[in-house]
Amino acid sequence: MIARRMLAAVVACAAGLAVNPAFAHHSYAIFDLTKTITISGTLKAFQWSAPHAWIDVLVPAADGGSELWPIECVGPPFMIRAGWSKDMMKPGDKLILDIHPLRTGKLGGACDAITLPSGRKMSLGSFSYPRSPPAASQDGKETLPGK
Amino acid sequence: MEGMVNVLANSRLTDFLASSSWIVPLMQTIHILGICMVMSASFLMSLRTLGLFAPNQPIASIAGRFLPWLWWALPILLSTGGLLILAEPKRELLNPTFRIKVVLVLIATVTTAIFQKRLIRADHAQGRAGARNIGNKTMAAMSLFVWIAVLVAGRMIAYDNNAL
């Protein structure tokens, strides 16, 4: 009887999992992955968090102020494999970012690559979002993850 | 609040949890199993009270079978949820939708506790007549609705980034 109840519970849970394939992160549909735009700004915060890391950038606005662009990255385990680290940038750093913008036109997007103040370009390469074209480095060569 | 969250976000613990390739997925999996337990128990209790499930079985027996699963699931959800928050403190603690979810969890828990007491008392006193009590049916619908609202709010956290 207990075994039967356990089986029923497992089946119920499996059914629950089947309708809940994505959890605590959203689909990529909110980003326009066919478009890549470049923004420049000052780092407000680099959130080394899971399931997604975030780069909050202040981008100069037309009115002389600045606008906050929250840029979503893949998860830190992928970023580590692509050569990124928590300490690679700090608030106040000037950054150039290649991003896939939000479809809604609001400020924000998915990170494809960033250029650090040193001029070093860090790509998420094959760890970037699905169907994202390989990012080219400044000299036109493809940047491999981890390089 | 924001200062405290920033300290947390820069802590070694958050770094450790976020950098791990398996802790967050494992916590999410256990969290989902906990959600299954709560939602199954809540659905069966509410549907029984509304007369849509096992109408020939006493409510007290349904409550005795399924509600312990709900009460066991809550501490599991609280602890796995806590670790998931520590893996991304800013995205959760500063998120208006997350705060709505916390309030909804509290309302759902209290509603379920009151509902359970009421049903067991009614069932002992009136037998099957308890299920026909309009107050009980209202509570059943309310309990189900609030748990579903918790589910929706939890899912919507990922879409609420002020700018997103």
PDB file of C-alpha atoms in Angstrom:
ATOM      1  CA  MET A   1       0.000   0.000   0.000  1.00  0.00           C
ATOM      2  CA  ILE A   2       2.806   2.360   0.921  1.00  0.00           C
ATOM      3  CA  ALA A   3       4.659   1.314  -2.243  1.00  0.00           C
ATOM      4  CA  ARG A   4       1.549   2.088  -4.274  1.00  0.00           C
ATOM      5  CA  ARG A   5       1.234   5.492  -2.659  1.00  0.00           C
ATOM      6  CA  MET A   6       4.900   6.217  -3.309  1.00  0.00           C
ATOM      7  CA  LEU A   7       4.475   5.198  -6.947  1.00  0.00           C
ATOM      8  CA  ALA A   8       1.452   7.479  -7.261  1.00  0.00           C
ATOM      9  CA  ALA A   9       3.477  10.339  -5.764  1.00  0.00           C
ATOM     10  CA  VAL A  10       6.383   9.751  -8.157  1.00  0.00           C
ATOM     11  CA  VAL A  11       4.032   9.655 -11.152  1.00  0.00           C
ATOM     12  CA  ALA A  12       2.343  12.858  -9.972  1.00  0.00           C
ATOM     13  CA  CYS A  13       5.725  14.556  -9.585  1.00  0.00           C
ATOM     14  CA  ALA A  14       6.890  13.356 -13.000  1.00  0.00           C
ATOM     15  CA  ALA A  15       3.717  14.817 -14.499  1.00  0.00           C
ATOM     16  CA  GLY A  16       4.457  18.081 -12.713  1.00  0.00           C
ATOM     17  CA  LEU A  17       8.007  18.148 -14.070  1.00  0.00           C
ATOM     18  CA  ALA A  18       6.803  17.487 -17.590  1.00  0.00           C
ATOM     19  CA  VAL A  19       4.794  20.708 -17.647  1.00  0.00           C
ATOM     20  CA  ASN A  20       7.584  22.692 -15.988  1.00  0.00           C
ATOM     21  CA  PRO A  21      10.663  22.248 -18.182  1.00  0.00           C
ATOM     22  CA  ALA A  22      12.021  25.764 -17.717  1.00  0.00           C
ATOM     23  CA  PHE A  23      12.433  26.957 -14.194  1.00  0.00           C
ATOM     24  CA  ALA A  24      13.608  30.212 -12.598  1.00  0.00           C
ATOM     25  CA  HIS A  25      14.796  31.487 -15.892  1.00  0.00           C
ATOM     26  CA  HIS A  26      12.864  32.490 -18.932  1.00  0.00           C
ATOM     27  CA  SER A  27      12.894  31.527 -22.567  1.00  0.00           C
ATOM     28  CA  TYR A  28      15.160  33.400 -24.976  1.00  0.00           C
ATOM     29  CA  ALA A  29      12.131  34.629 -26.874  1.00  0.00           C
ATOM     30  CA  ILE A  30      12.247  38.027 -25.155  1.00  0.00           C
ATOM     31  CA  PHE A  31      15.549  38.801 -26.914  1.00  0.00           C
ATOM     32  CA  ASP A  32      15.948  39.444 -30.632  1.00  0.00           C
ATOM     33  CA  LEU A  33      18.759  36.974 -31.330  1.00  0.00           C
ATOM     34  CA  THR A  34      18.919  37.948 -34.999  1.00  0.00           C
ATOM     35  CA  LYS A  35      20.102  41.441 -34.009  1.00  0.00           C
ATOM     36  CA  THR A  36      23.348  42.430 -32.333  1.00  0.00           C
ATOM     37  CA  ILE A  37      23.813  46.029 -31.222  1.00  0.00           C
ATOM     38  CA  THR A  38      26.780  47.701 -29.544  1.00  0.00           C
ATOM     39  CA  ILE A  39      26.383  49.909 -26.462  1.00  0.00           C
ATOM     40  CA  SER A  40      29.032  51.772 -24.456  1.00  0.00           C
ATOM     41  CA  GLY A  41      28.736  52.731 -20.841  1.00  0.00           C
ATOM     42  CA  THR A  42      29.961  52.554 -17.281  1.00  0.00           C
ATOM     43  CA  LEU A  43      29.596  49.429 -15.190  1.00  0.00           C
ATOM     44  CA  LYS A  44      27.182  49.916 -12.288  1.00  0.00           C
ATOM     45  CA  ALA A  45      27.250  46.334 -11.032  1.00  0.00           C
ATOM     46  CA  PHE A  46      28.392  42.922 -12.212  1.00  0.00           C
ATOM     47  CA  GLN A  47      26.053  40.397 -10.618  1.00  0.00           C
ATOM     48  CA  TRP A  48      27.798  37.029 -10.503  1.00  0.00           C
ATOM     49  CA  SER A  49      24.594  35.080  -9.924  1.00  0.00           C
ATOM     50  CA  ALA A  50      22.848  31.891 -10.994  1.00  0.00           C
ATOM     51  CA  PRO A  51      21.032  30.836 -13.099  1.00  0.00           C
ATOM     52  CA  HIS A  52      22.006  34.059 -14.885  1.00  0.00           C
ATOM     53  CA  ALA A  53      24.709  36.653 -14.337  1.00  0.00           C
ATOM     54  CA  TRP A  54      23.867  40.308 -14.978  1.00  0.00           C
ATOM     55  CA  ILE A  55      25.880  43.279 -16.181  1.00  0.00           C
ATOM     56  CA  ASP A  56      24.171  46.535 -15.168  1.00  0.00           C
ATOM     57  CA  VAL A  57      25.530  49.321 -17.375  1.00  0.00           C
ATOM     58  CA  LEU A  58      24.858  53.057 -17.245  1.00  0.00           C
ATOM     59  CA  VAL A  59      24.700  54.322 -20.819  1.00  0.00           C
ATOM     60  CA  PRO A  60      24.833  58.100 -21.501  1.00  0.00           C
ATOM     61  CA  ALA A  61      21.406  59.392 -22.558  1.00  0.00           C
ATOM     62  CA  ALA A  62      20.496  62.167 -24.988  1.00  0.00           C
ATOM     63  CA  ASP A  63      19.370  64.450 -22.137  1.00  0.00           C
ATOM     64  CA  GLY A  64      22.817  64.407 -20.543  1.00  0.00           C
ATOM     65  CA  GLY A  65      21.904  61.893 -17.867  1.00  0.00           C
ATOM     66  CA  SER A  66      22.338  58.162 -18.057  1.00  0.00           C
ATOM     67  CA  GLU A  67      20.098  55.158 -18.576  1.00  0.00           C
ATOM     68  CA  LEU A  68      20.419  51.787 -16.868  1.00  0.00           C
ATOM     69  CA  TRP A  69      20.737  48.809 -19.219  1.00  0.00           C
ATOM     70  CA  PRO A  70      20.444  45.449 -17.424  1.00  0.00           C
ATOM     71  CA  ILE A  71      22.289  42.949 -19.625  1.00  0.00           C
ATOM     72  CA  GLU A  72      21.668  39.276 -18.991  1.00  0.00           C
ATOM     73  CA  CYS A  73      24.446  36.712 -19.390  1.00  0.00           C
ATOM     74  CA  VAL A  74      24.402  32.940 -19.405  1.00  0.00           C
ATOM     75  CA  GLY A  75      25.171  31.254 -16.074  1.00  0.00           C
ATOM     76  CA  PRO A  76      28.578  31.641 -14.357  1.00  0.00           C
ATOM     77  CA  PRO A  77      29.626  27.988 -14.989  1.00  0.00           C
ATOM     78  CA  PHE A  78      29.512  28.668 -18.748  1.00  0.00           C
ATOM     79  CA  MET A  79      31.195  32.052 -18.282  1.00  0.00           C
ATOM     80  CA  ILE A  80      34.055  30.448 -16.314  1.00  0.00           C
ATOM     81  CA  ARG A  81      34.593  28.028 -19.193  1.00  0.00           C
ATOM     82  CA  ALA A  82      34.650  30.981 -21.595  1.00  0.00           C
ATOM     83  CA  GLY A  83      37.419  32.569 -19.497  1.00  0.00           C
ATOM     84  CA  TRP A  84      35.298  35.052 -17.548  1.00  0.00           C
ATOM     85  CA  SER A  85      35.598  35.627 -13.805  1.00  0.00           C
ATOM     86  CA  LYS A  86      33.766  37.514 -11.090  1.00  0.00           C
ATOM     87  CA  ASP A  87      36.660  39.947 -10.708  1.00  0.00           C
ATOM     88  CA  MET A  88      37.253  40.713 -14.402  1.00  0.00           C
ATOM     89  CA  MET A  89      35.506  44.093 -14.094  1.00  0.00           C
ATOM     90  CA  LYS A  90      34.512  46.442 -11.326  1.00  0.00           C
ATOM     91  CA  PRO A  91      31.964  49.238 -10.917  1.00  0.00           C
ATOM     92  CA  GLY A  92      33.089  52.379 -12.762  1.00  0.00           C
ATOM     93  CA  ASP A  93      34.796  50.462 -15.595  1.00  0.00           C
ATOM     94  CA  LYS A  94      34.087  51.730 -19.112  1.00  0.00           C
ATOM     95  CA  LEU A  95      32.717  48.905 -21.189  1.00  0.00           C
ATOM     96  CA  ILE A  96      31.630  48.241 -24.746  1.00  0.00           C
ATOM     97  CA  LEU A  97      29.004  45.518 -25.038  1.00  0.00           C
ATOM     98  CA  ASP A  98      27.666  43.550 -27.982  1.00  0.00           C
ATOM     99  CA  ILE A  99      24.142  42.563 -27.039  1.00  0.00           C
ATOM    100  CA  HIS A 100      20.981  41.049 -28.445  1.00  0.00           C
ATOM    101  CA  PRO A 101      18.362  43.673 -27.584  1.00  0.00           C
ATOM    102  CA  LEU A 102      14.978  43.071 -25.985  1.00  0.00           C
ATOM    103  CA  ARG A 103      12.187  42.645 -28.506  1.00  0.00           C
ATOM    104  CA  THR A 104      10.029  45.094 -26.569  1.00  0.00           C
ATOM    105  CA  GLY A 105      12.466  47.930 -27.295  1.00  0.00           C
ATOM    106  CA  LYS A 106      12.999  48.520 -23.567  1.00  0.00           C
ATOM    107  CA  LEU A 107      16.528  48.995 -22.261  1.00  0.00           C
ATOM    108  CA  GLY A 108      18.272  45.670 -21.822  1.00  0.00           C
ATOM    109  CA  GLY A 109      19.439  42.620 -23.666  1.00  0.00           C
ATOM    110  CA  ALA A 110      21.399  39.393 -23.706  1.00  0.00           C
ATOM    111  CA  CYS A 111      25.186  39.633 -23.607  1.00  0.00           C
ATOM    112  CA  ASP A 112      27.197  38.308 -26.526  1.00  0.00           C
ATOM    113  CA  ALA A 113      30.587  39.901 -25.837  1.00  0.00           C
ATOM    114  CA  ILE A 114      32.145  42.732 -23.850  1.00  0.00           C
ATOM    115  CA  THR A 115      35.253  44.839 -24.359  1.00  0.00           C
ATOM    116  CA  LEU A 116      37.054  45.625 -21.110  1.00  0.00           C
ATOM    117  CA  PRO A 117      38.826  48.957 -20.374  1.00  0.00           C
ATOM    118  CA  SER A 118      42.119  47.245 -21.316  1.00  0.00           C
ATOM    119  CA  GLY A 119      40.745  46.725 -24.819  1.00  0.00           C
ATOM    120  CA  ARG A 120      40.473  42.978 -24.307  1.00  0.00           C
ATOM    121  CA  LYS A 121      37.369  41.568 -25.878  1.00  0.00           C
ATOM    122  CA  MET A 122      35.654  38.770 -23.989  1.00  0.00           C
ATOM    123  CA  SER A 123      33.131  36.740 -25.930  1.00  0.00           C
ATOM    124  CA  LEU A 124      30.704  34.212 -24.599  1.00  0.00           C
ATOM    125  CA  GLY A 125      31.375  32.449 -27.897  1.00  0.00           C
ATOM    126  CA  SER A 126      29.752  29.051 -28.161  1.00  0.00           C
ATOM    127  CA  PHE A 127      28.424  29.521 -24.616  1.00  0.00           C
ATOM    128  CA  SER A 128      26.303  32.444 -25.749  1.00  0.00           C
ATOM    129  CA  TYR A 129      22.627  32.203 -26.539  1.00  0.00           C
ATOM    130  CA  PRO A 130      21.256  29.718 -29.079  1.00  0.00           C
ATOM    131  CA  ARG A 131      21.597  30.709 -32.741  1.00  0.00           C
ATOM    132  CA  SER A 132      23.859  33.589 -31.792  1.00  0.00           C
ATOM    133  CA  PRO A 133      26.452  34.131 -34.529  1.00  0.00           C
ATOM    134  CA  PRO A 134      30.104  33.756 -33.441  1.00  0.00           C
ATOM    135  CA  ALA A 135      31.430  37.086 -32.206  1.00  0.00           C
ATOM    136  CA  ALA A 136      34.368  38.560 -34.091  1.00  0.00           C
ATOM    137  CA  SER A 137      37.223  40.101 -32.152  1.00  0.00           C
ATOM    138  CA  GLN A 138      38.610  43.533 -32.973  1.00  0.00           C
ATOM    139  CA  ASP A 139      41.098  42.188 -35.511  1.00  0.00           C
ATOM    140  CA  GLY A 140      38.299  40.396 -37.290  1.00  0.00           C
ATOM    141  CA  LYS A 141      39.274  36.917 -36.149  1.00  0.00           C
ATOM    142  CA  GLU A 142      36.796  34.794 -34.287  1.00  0.00           C
ATOM    143  CA  THR A 143      37.231  34.736 -30.556  1.00  0.00           C
ATOM    144  CA  LEU A 144      37.334  31.247 -29.171  1.00  0.00           C
ATOM    145  CA  PRO A 145      35.947  30.579 -25.722  1.00  0.00           C
ATOM    146  CA  GLY A 146      38.685  30.587 -23.158  1.00  0.00           C
ATOM    147  CA  LYS A 147      41.092  32.592 -25.307  1.00  0.00           C
TER     148      LYS A 147
ATOM    149  CA  MET B   1      17.775  46.934   2.251  1.00  0.00           C
ATOM    150  CA  GLU B   2      19.697  47.507  -0.989  1.00  0.00           C
ATOM    151  CA  GLY B   3      22.956  47.893   0.930  1.00  0.00           C
ATOM    152  CA  MET B   4      22.431  44.603   2.739  1.00  0.00           C
ATOM    153  CA  VAL B   5      21.518  42.841  -0.488  1.00  0.00           C
ATOM    154  CA  ASN B   6      24.672  44.225  -2.138  1.00  0.00           C
ATOM    155  CA  VAL B   7      26.825  42.844   0.672  1.00  0.00           C
ATOM    156  CA  LEU B   8      25.116  39.478   0.244  1.00  0.00           C
ATOM    157  CA  ALA B   9      25.500  39.580  -3.551  1.00  0.00           C
ATOM    158  CA  ASN B  10      29.258  40.113  -3.171  1.00  0.00           C
ATOM    159  CA  SER B  11      29.645  37.416  -0.529  1.00  0.00           C
ATOM    160  CA  ARG B  12      31.722  34.268  -0.986  1.00  0.00           C
ATOM    161  CA  LEU B  13      28.615  32.161  -0.456  1.00  0.00           C
ATOM    162  CA  THR B  14      26.825  33.719  -3.436  1.00  0.00           C
ATOM    163  CA  ASP B  15      30.024  33.379  -5.494  1.00  0.00           C
ATOM    164  CA  PHE B  16      30.257  29.692  -4.552  1.00  0.00           C
ATOM    165  CA  LEU B  17      26.582  28.917  -5.278  1.00  0.00           C
ATOM    166  CA  ALA B  18      26.552  30.856  -8.552  1.00  0.00           C
ATOM    167  CA  SER B  19      29.808  29.354  -9.836  1.00  0.00           C
ATOM    168  CA  SER B  20      28.711  25.780  -9.193  1.00  0.00           C
ATOM    169  CA  SER B  21      27.341  23.983 -12.221  1.00  0.00           C
ATOM    170  CA  TRP B  22      25.097  21.645 -10.198  1.00  0.00           C
ATOM    171  CA  ILE B  23      23.908  23.262  -6.933  1.00  0.00           C
ATOM    172  CA  VAL B  24      21.317  25.604  -8.464  1.00  0.00           C
ATOM    173  CA  PRO B  25      19.847  22.987 -10.859  1.00  0.00           C
ATOM    174  CA  LEU B  26      19.659  20.472  -7.992  1.00  0.00           C
ATOM    175  CA  MET B  27      17.937  23.000  -5.694  1.00  0.00           C
ATOM    176  CA  GLN B  28      15.521  23.870  -8.517  1.00  0.00           C
ATOM    177  CA  THR B  29      14.708  20.181  -8.997  1.00  0.00           C
ATOM    178  CA  ILE B  30      14.007  19.632  -5.298  1.00  0.00           C
ATOM    179  CA  HIS B  31      12.021  22.880  -5.227  1.00  0.00           C
ATOM    180  CA  ILE B  32       9.866  21.626  -8.121  1.00  0.00           C
ATOM    181  CA  LEU B  33       9.279  18.323  -6.291  1.00  0.00           C
ATOM    182  CA  GLY B  34       8.142  20.340  -3.262  1.00  0.00           C
ATOM    183  CA  ILE B  35       5.802  22.354  -5.486  1.00  0.00           C
ATOM    184  CA  CYS B  36       4.347  19.058  -6.782  1.00  0.00           C
ATOM    185  CA  MET B  37       3.628  17.963  -3.222  1.00  0.00           C
ATOM    186  CA  VAL B  38       1.965  21.251  -2.223  1.00  0.00           C
ATOM    187  CA  MET B  39      -0.067  21.587  -5.399  1.00  0.00           C
ATOM    188  CA  SER B  40      -1.195  17.945  -5.416  1.00  0.00           C
ATOM    189  CA  ALA B  41      -2.346  18.119  -1.786  1.00  0.00           C
ATOM    190  CA  SER B  42      -3.981  21.498  -2.288  1.00  0.00           C
ATOM    191  CA  PHE B  43      -5.781  20.444  -5.463  1.00  0.00           C
ATOM    192  CA  LEU B  44      -7.074  17.174  -3.969  1.00  0.00           C
ATOM    193  CA  MET B  45      -8.272  18.830  -0.752  1.00  0.00           C
ATOM    194  CA  SER B  46      -9.997  21.667  -2.555  1.00  0.00           C
ATOM    195  CA  LEU B  47     -11.504  19.477  -5.266  1.00  0.00           C
ATOM    196  CA  ARG B  48     -12.809  17.069  -2.618  1.00  0.00           C
ATOM    197  CA  THR B  49     -14.450  19.922  -0.745  1.00  0.00           C
ATOM    198  CA  LEU B  50     -15.974  21.223  -3.960  1.00  0.00           C
ATOM    199  CA  GLY B  51     -17.299  17.727  -4.623  1.00  0.00           C
ATOM    200  CA  LEU B  52     -15.182  17.179  -7.733  1.00  0.00           C
ATOM    201  CA  PHE B  53     -12.907  14.453  -6.330  1.00  0.00           C
ATOM    202  CA  ALA B  54     -13.657  11.302  -4.308  1.00  0.00           C
ATOM    203  CA  PRO B  55     -17.112  12.550  -3.197  1.00  0.00           C
ATOM    204  CA  ASN B  56     -17.823   9.321  -1.307  1.00  0.00           C
ATOM    205  CA  GLN B  57     -14.805   9.579   0.959  1.00  0.00           C
ATOM    206  CA  PRO B  58     -14.915  11.560   4.210  1.00  0.00           C
ATOM    207  CA  ILE B  59     -13.111  14.887   3.996  1.00  0.00           C
ATOM    208  CA  ALA B  60     -11.198  14.118   7.174  1.00  0.00           C
ATOM    209  CA  SER B  61      -9.725  11.021   5.563  1.00  0.00           C
ATOM    210  CA  ILE B  62      -8.673  12.943   2.434  1.00  0.00           C
ATOM    211  CA  ALA B  63      -7.131  15.636   4.636  1.00  0.00           C
ATOM    212  CA  GLY B  64      -5.318  13.008   6.691  1.00  0.00           C
ATOM    213  CA  ARG B  65      -3.892  11.397   3.576  1.00  0.00           C
ATOM    214  CA  PHE B  66      -2.747  14.385   1.619  1.00  0.00           C
ATOM    215  CA  LEU B  67      -2.220  17.413   3.849  1.00  0.00           C
ATOM    216  CA  PRO B  68       0.844  16.007   5.691  1.00  0.00           C
ATOM    217  CA  TRP B  69       2.569  16.028   2.279  1.00  0.00           C
ATOM    218  CA  LEU B  70       1.863  19.758   2.038  1.00  0.00           C
ATOM    219  CA  TRP B  71       3.202  20.510   5.522  1.00  0.00           C
ATOM    220  CA  TRP B  72       6.342  18.430   4.893  1.00  0.00           C
ATOM    221  CA  ALA B  73       6.907  20.156   1.557  1.00  0.00           C
ATOM    222  CA  LEU B  74       6.866  23.686   3.014  1.00  0.00           C
ATOM    223  CA  PRO B  75      10.187  23.476   4.953  1.00  0.00           C
ATOM    224  CA  ILE B  76      11.782  21.780   1.913  1.00  0.00           C
ATOM    225  CA  LEU B  77      10.563  24.655  -0.266  1.00  0.00           C
ATOM    226  CA  LEU B  78      11.741  27.236   2.250  1.00  0.00           C
ATOM    227  CA  SER B  79      15.268  25.810   2.447  1.00  0.00           C
ATOM    228  CA  THR B  80      15.779  25.166  -1.284  1.00  0.00           C
ATOM    229  CA  GLY B  81      14.195  28.547  -2.044  1.00  0.00           C
ATOM    230  CA  GLY B  82      16.562  30.164   0.450  1.00  0.00           C
ATOM    231  CA  LEU B  83      19.589  28.743  -1.363  1.00  0.00           C
ATOM    232  CA  LEU B  84      18.196  29.828  -4.737  1.00  0.00           C
ATOM    233  CA  ILE B  85      17.842  33.356  -3.333  1.00  0.00           C
ATOM    234  CA  LEU B  86      21.449  33.281  -2.082  1.00  0.00           C
ATOM    235  CA  ALA B  87      22.573  32.336  -5.612  1.00  0.00           C
ATOM    236  CA  GLU B  88      21.033  35.539  -6.991  1.00  0.00           C
ATOM    237  CA  PRO B  89      20.214  37.882  -4.079  1.00  0.00           C
ATOM    238  CA  LYS B  90      19.618  41.061  -6.099  1.00  0.00           C
ATOM    239  CA  ARG B  91      17.348  39.446  -8.670  1.00  0.00           C
ATOM    240  CA  GLU B  92      15.146  38.057  -5.906  1.00  0.00           C
ATOM    241  CA  LEU B  93      15.242  40.270  -2.841  1.00  0.00           C
ATOM    242  CA  LEU B  94      14.972  43.561  -4.761  1.00  0.00           C
ATOM    243  CA  ASN B  95      12.315  42.174  -7.079  1.00  0.00           C
ATOM    244  CA  PRO B  96       8.718  43.410  -6.490  1.00  0.00           C
ATOM    245  CA  THR B  97       7.273  40.161  -7.879  1.00  0.00           C
ATOM    246  CA  PHE B  98       9.370  38.129  -5.414  1.00  0.00           C
ATOM    247  CA  ARG B  99       7.962  40.192  -2.540  1.00  0.00           C
ATOM    248  CA  ILE B 100       4.425  39.595  -3.823  1.00  0.00           C
ATOM    249  CA  LYS B 101       5.209  35.857  -3.896  1.00  0.00           C
ATOM    250  CA  VAL B 102       6.392  35.895  -0.260  1.00  0.00           C
ATOM    251  CA  VAL B 103       3.163  37.600   0.853  1.00  0.00           C
ATOM    252  CA  LEU B 104       1.098  35.125  -1.198  1.00  0.00           C
ATOM    253  CA  VAL B 105       2.935  32.158   0.387  1.00  0.00           C
ATOM    254  CA  LEU B 106       2.070  33.511   3.837  1.00  0.00           C
ATOM    255  CA  ILE B 107      -1.591  34.019   2.877  1.00  0.00           C
ATOM    256  CA  ALA B 108      -1.761  30.548   1.285  1.00  0.00           C
ATOM    257  CA  THR B 109      -0.203  28.865   4.315  1.00  0.00           C
ATOM    258  CA  VAL B 110      -2.556  30.565   6.787  1.00  0.00           C
ATOM    259  CA  THR B 111      -5.569  29.925   4.526  1.00  0.00           C
ATOM    260  CA  THR B 112      -4.666  26.234   4.249  1.00  0.00           C
ATOM    261  CA  ALA B 113      -4.202  25.883   8.019  1.00  0.00           C
ATOM    262  CA  ILE B 114      -7.579  27.494   8.769  1.00  0.00           C
ATOM    263  CA  PHE B 115      -9.223  25.517   5.970  1.00  0.00           C
ATOM    264  CA  GLN B 116      -7.814  22.248   7.327  1.00  0.00           C
ATOM    265  CA  LYS B 117      -9.032  22.897  10.881  1.00  0.00           C
ATOM    266  CA  ARG B 118     -12.454  23.943   9.653  1.00  0.00           C
ATOM    267  CA  LEU B 119     -12.872  20.921   7.421  1.00  0.00           C
ATOM    268  CA  ILE B 120     -11.819  18.380  10.010  1.00  0.00           C
ATOM    269  CA  ARG B 121     -14.108  19.972  12.588  1.00  0.00           C
ATOM    270  CA  ALA B 122     -17.015  20.176  10.122  1.00  0.00           C
ATOM    271  CA  ASP B 123     -16.469  16.630   8.951  1.00  0.00           C
ATOM    272  CA  HIS B 124     -16.537  15.212  12.447  1.00  0.00           C
ATOM    273  CA  ALA B 125     -19.624  17.210  13.364  1.00  0.00           C
ATOM    274  CA  GLN B 126     -21.703  16.779  10.222  1.00  0.00           C
ATOM    275  CA  GLY B 127     -20.266  13.851   8.329  1.00  0.00           C
ATOM    276  CA  ARG B 128     -20.644  14.401   4.603  1.00  0.00           C
ATOM    277  CA  ALA B 129     -22.782  17.477   5.145  1.00  0.00           C
ATOM    278  CA  GLY B 130     -19.551  19.371   5.788  1.00  0.00           C
ATOM    279  CA  ALA B 131     -18.803  19.230   2.098  1.00  0.00           C
ATOM    280  CA  ARG B 132     -22.017  21.013   1.302  1.00  0.00           C
ATOM    281  CA  ASN B 133     -21.149  23.918   3.539  1.00  0.00           C
ATOM    282  CA  ILE B 134     -20.861  27.000   1.355  1.00  0.00           C
ATOM    283  CA  GLY B 135     -18.228  28.516   3.654  1.00  0.00           C
ATOM    284  CA  ASN B 136     -16.017  25.459   3.235  1.00  0.00           C
ATOM    285  CA  LYS B 137     -16.443  25.552  -0.528  1.00  0.00           C
ATOM    286  CA  THR B 138     -15.467  29.208  -0.583  1.00  0.00           C
ATOM    287  CA  MET B 139     -12.375  28.420   1.460  1.00  0.00           C
ATOM    288  CA  ALA B 140     -11.525  25.522  -0.848  1.00  0.00           C
ATOM    289  CA  ALA B 141     -11.685  27.762  -3.903  1.00  0.00           C
ATOM    290  CA  MET B 142      -9.708  30.483  -2.114  1.00  0.00           C
ATOM    291  CA  SER B 143      -6.970  28.102  -0.973  1.00  0.00           C
ATOM    292  CA  LEU B 144      -6.581  26.677  -4.469  1.00  0.00           C
ATOM    293  CA  PHE B 145      -6.591  30.145  -6.034  1.00  0.00           C
ATOM    294  CA  VAL B 146      -3.901  31.517  -3.681  1.00  0.00           C
ATOM    295  CA  TRP B 147      -1.575  28.503  -4.201  1.00  0.00           C
ATOM    296  CA  ILE B 148      -1.924  28.918  -7.962  1.00  0.00           C
ATOM    297  CA  ALA B 149      -1.174  32.630  -7.527  1.00  0.00           C
ATOM    298  CA  VAL B 150       2.034  31.649  -5.655  1.00  0.00           C
ATOM    299  CA  LEU B 151       2.992  29.467  -8.615  1.00  0.00           C
ATOM    300  CA  VAL B 152       2.324  32.261 -11.110  1.00  0.00           C
ATOM    301  CA  ALA B 153       4.208  34.851  -9.048  1.00  0.00           C
ATOM    302  CA  GLY B 154       7.168  32.475  -8.721  1.00  0.00           C
ATOM    303  CA  ARG B 155       7.305  32.031 -12.458  1.00  0.00           C
ATOM    304  CA  MET B 156       6.933  35.789 -13.102  1.00  0.00           C
ATOM    305  CA  ILE B 157       9.994  36.696 -10.987  1.00  0.00           C
ATOM    306  CA  ALA B 158      12.186  35.854 -13.981  1.00  0.00           C
ATOM    307  CA  TYR B 159      10.316  38.395 -16.107  1.00  0.00           C
ATOM    308  CA  ASP B 160      10.409  41.272 -13.643  1.00  0.00           C
ATOM    309  CA  ASN B 161      13.635  43.188 -13.884  1.00  0.00           C
ATOM    310  CA  ASN B 162      12.061  46.657 -13.769  1.00  0.00           C
ATOM    311  CA  ALA B 163      13.542  47.251 -17.198  1.00  0.00           C
ATOM    312  CA  LEU B 164      12.681  43.866 -18.682  1.00  0.00           C
TER     313      LEU B 164
END
